[in-house]
PDB file of C-alpha atoms in Angstrom:
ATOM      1  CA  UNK A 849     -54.992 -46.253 -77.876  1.00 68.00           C
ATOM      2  CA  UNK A 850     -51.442 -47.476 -78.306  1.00 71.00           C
ATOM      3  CA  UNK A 851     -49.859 -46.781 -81.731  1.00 72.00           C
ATOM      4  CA  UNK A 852     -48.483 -49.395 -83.470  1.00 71.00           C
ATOM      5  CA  UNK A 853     -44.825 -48.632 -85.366  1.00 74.00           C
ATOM      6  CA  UNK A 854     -45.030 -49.105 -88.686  1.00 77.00           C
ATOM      7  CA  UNK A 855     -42.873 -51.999 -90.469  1.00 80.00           C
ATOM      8  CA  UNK A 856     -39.864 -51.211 -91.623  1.00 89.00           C
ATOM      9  CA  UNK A 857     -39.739 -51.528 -95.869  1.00 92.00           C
ATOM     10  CA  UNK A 858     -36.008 -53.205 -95.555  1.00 95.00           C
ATOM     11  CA  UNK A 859     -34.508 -54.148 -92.659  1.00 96.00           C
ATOM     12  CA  UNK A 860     -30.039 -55.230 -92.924  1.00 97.00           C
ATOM     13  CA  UNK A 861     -28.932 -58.263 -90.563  1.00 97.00           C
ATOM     14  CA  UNK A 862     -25.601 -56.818 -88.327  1.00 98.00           C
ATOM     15  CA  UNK A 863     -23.240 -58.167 -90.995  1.00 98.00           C
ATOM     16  CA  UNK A 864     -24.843 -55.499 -93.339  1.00 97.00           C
ATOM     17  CA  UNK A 865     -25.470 -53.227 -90.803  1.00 97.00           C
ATOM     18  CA  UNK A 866     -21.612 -52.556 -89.855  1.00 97.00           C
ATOM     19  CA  UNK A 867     -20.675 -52.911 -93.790  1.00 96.00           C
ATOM     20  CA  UNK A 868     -22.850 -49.817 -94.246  1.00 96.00           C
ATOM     21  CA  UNK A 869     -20.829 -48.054 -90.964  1.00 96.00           C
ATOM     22  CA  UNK A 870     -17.403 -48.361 -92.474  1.00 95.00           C
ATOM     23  CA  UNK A 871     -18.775 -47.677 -96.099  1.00 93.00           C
ATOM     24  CA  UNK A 872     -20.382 -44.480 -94.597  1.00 93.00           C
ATOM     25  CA  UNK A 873     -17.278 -43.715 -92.077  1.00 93.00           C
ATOM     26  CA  UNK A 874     -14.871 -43.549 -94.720  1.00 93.00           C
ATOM     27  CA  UNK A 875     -16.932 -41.106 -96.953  1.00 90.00           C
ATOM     28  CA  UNK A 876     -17.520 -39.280 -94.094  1.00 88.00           C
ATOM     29  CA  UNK A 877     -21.135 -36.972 -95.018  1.00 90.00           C
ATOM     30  CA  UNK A 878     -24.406 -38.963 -97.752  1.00 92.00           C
ATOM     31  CA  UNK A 879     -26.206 -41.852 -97.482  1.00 94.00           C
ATOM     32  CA  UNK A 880     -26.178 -45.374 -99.267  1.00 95.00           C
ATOM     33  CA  UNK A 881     -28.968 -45.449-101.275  1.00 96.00           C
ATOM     34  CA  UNK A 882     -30.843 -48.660-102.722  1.00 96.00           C
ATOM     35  CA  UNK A 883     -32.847 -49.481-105.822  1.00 94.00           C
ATOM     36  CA  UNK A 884     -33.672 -51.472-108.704  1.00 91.00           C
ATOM     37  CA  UNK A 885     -32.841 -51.270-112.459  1.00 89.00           C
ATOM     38  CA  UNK A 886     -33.789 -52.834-115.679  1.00 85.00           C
ATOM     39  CA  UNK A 887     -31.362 -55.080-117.067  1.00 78.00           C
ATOM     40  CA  UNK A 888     -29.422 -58.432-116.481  1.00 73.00           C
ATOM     41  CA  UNK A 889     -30.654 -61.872-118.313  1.00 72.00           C
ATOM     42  CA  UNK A 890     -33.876 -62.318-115.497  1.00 67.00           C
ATOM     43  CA  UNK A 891     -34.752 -58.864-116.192  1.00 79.00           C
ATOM     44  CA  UNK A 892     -34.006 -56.765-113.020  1.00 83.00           C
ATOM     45  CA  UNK A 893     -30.709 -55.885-110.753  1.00 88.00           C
ATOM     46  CA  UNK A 894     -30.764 -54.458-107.524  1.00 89.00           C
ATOM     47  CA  UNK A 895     -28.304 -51.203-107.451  1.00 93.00           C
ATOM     48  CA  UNK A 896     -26.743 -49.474-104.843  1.00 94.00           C
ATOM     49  CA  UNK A 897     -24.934 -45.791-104.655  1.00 94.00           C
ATOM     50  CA  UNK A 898     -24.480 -43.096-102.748  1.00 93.00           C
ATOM     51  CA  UNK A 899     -26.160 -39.748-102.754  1.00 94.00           C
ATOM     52  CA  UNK A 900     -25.415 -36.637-100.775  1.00 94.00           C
ATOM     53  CA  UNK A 901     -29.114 -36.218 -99.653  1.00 94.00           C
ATOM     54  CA  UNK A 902     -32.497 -38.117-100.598  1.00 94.00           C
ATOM     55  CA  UNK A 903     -35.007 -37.185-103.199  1.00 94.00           C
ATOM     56  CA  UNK A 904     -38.282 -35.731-102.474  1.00 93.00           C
ATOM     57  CA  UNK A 905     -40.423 -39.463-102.257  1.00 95.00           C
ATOM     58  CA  UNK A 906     -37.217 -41.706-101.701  1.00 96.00           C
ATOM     59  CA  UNK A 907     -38.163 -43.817 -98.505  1.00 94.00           C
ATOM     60  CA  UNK A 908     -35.635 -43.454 -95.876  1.00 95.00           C
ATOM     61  CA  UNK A 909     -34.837 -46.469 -93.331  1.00 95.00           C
ATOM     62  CA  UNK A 910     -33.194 -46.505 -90.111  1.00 95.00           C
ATOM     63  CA  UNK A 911     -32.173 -50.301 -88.765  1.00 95.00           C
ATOM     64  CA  UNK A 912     -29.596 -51.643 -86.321  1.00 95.00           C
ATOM     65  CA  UNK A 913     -27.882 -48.192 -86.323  1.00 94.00           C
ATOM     66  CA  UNK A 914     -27.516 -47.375 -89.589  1.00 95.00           C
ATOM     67  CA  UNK A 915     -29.798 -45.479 -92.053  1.00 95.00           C
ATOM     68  CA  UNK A 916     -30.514 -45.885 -95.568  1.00 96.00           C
ATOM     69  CA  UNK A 917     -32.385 -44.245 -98.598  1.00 97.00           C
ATOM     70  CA  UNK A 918     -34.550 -46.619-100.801  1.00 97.00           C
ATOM     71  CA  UNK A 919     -35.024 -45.285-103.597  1.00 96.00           C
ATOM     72  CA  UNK A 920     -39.284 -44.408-104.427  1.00 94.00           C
ATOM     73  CA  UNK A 921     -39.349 -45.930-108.177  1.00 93.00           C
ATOM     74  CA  UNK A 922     -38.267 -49.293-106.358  1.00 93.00           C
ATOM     75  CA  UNK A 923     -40.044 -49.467-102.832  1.00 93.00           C
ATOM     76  CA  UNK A 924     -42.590 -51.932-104.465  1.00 91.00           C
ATOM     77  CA  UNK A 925     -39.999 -54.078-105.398  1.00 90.00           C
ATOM     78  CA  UNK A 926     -38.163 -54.223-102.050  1.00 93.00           C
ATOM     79  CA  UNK A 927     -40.858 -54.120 -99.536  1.00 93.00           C
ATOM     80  CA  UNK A 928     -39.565 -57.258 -96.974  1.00 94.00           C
ATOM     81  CA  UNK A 929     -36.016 -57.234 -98.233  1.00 95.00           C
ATOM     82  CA  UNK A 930     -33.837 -58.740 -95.897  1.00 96.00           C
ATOM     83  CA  UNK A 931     -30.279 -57.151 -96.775  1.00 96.00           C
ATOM     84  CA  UNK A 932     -27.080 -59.006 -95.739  1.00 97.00           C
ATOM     85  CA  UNK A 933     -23.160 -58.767 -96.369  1.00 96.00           C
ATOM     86  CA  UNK A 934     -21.523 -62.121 -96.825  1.00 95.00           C
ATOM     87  CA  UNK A 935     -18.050 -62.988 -96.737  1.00 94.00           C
ATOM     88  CA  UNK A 936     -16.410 -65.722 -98.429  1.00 92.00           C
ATOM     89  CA  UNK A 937     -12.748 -67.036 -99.819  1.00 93.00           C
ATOM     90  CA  UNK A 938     -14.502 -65.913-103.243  1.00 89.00           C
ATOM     91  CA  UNK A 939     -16.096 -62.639-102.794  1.00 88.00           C
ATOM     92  CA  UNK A 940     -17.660 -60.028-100.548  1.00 92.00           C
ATOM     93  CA  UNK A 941     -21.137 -58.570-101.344  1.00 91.00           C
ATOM     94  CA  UNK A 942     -24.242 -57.248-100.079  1.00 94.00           C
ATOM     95  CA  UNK A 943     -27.161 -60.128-100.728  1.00 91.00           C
ATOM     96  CA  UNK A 944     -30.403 -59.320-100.930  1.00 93.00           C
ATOM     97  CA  UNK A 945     -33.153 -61.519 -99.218  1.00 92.00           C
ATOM     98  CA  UNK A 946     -36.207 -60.540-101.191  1.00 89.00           C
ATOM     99  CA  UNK A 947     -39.799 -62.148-100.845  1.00 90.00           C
ATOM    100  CA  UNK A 948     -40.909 -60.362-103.987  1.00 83.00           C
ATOM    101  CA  UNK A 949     -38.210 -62.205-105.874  1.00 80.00           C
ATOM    102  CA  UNK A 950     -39.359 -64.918-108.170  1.00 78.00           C
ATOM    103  CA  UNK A 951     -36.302 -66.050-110.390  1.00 75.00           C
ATOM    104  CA  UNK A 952     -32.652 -65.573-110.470  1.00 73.00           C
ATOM    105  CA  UNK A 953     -30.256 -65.606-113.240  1.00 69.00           C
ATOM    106  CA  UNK A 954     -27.144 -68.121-112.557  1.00 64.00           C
ATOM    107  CA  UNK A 955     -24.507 -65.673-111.494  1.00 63.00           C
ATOM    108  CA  UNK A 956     -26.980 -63.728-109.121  1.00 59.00           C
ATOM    109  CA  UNK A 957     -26.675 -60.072-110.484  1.00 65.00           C
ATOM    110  CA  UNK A 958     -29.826 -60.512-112.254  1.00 67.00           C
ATOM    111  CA  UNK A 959     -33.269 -61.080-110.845  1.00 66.00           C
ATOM    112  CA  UNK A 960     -36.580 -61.261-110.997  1.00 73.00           C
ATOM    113  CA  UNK A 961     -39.105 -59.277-109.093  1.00 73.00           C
ATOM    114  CA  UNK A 962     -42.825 -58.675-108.790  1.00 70.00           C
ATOM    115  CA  UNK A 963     -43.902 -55.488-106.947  1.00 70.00           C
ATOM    116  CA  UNK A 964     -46.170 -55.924-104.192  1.00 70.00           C
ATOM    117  CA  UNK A 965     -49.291 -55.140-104.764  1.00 67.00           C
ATOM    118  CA  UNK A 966     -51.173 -51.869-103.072  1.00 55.00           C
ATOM    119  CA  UNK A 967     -53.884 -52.560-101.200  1.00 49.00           C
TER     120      UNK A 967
END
């Protein structure tokens, strides 16, 4: 019986993918690590930061060459996040592609998110 890999929680598009490889080249040792927070007018904001090593439960994710830590408190909340890094005359940023996202405030640094469901 063949085993079937399991999905990753996040996966990054190459734009993100070699954002994350300079980030990480030019600090040399940690990881990037992703969550949520409280806050912002629609109630949630998605964070990022580094750390020298994961926590116990965080959820670590390896795409398109690059690995990142999600952090466990906000897995529900990001399961099927597509993340991207977009470029434009205005600004650079990571986006976040999230199915679990229901709302947005107008700027786009707040959002909000329902956690999936276990089954």
């Amino acid at each position: 019986m063949a085993v079937r890999e399991r999905p990753k929680a996040v996966t990054l598009t190459e734009a993100a993918a070699d954002r994350v490889k300079s980030i990480m080249a030019q600090r040399g040792t940690g990881f990037l690590r992703v969550g949520v927070k409280n806050g912002g007018c629609a109630g949630m904001e998605y964070e990022m930061d580094y750390v020298e090593a994961p926590e116990a439960l965080d959820e670590r994710v390896e795409d398109k060459g690059v690995e990142i830590v999600l952090e466990s408190k906000a897995l529900l909340f990001l399961l099927g996040t597509q993340i991207d890094y977009e470029v434009t005359p205005l600004h650079a940023k990571f986006v976040f592609n999230n199915p679990n996202q229901t709302d947005a405030c107008g700027c786009g640094e707040s959002v909000t998110i329902i956690p999936v469901k276990e089954a």
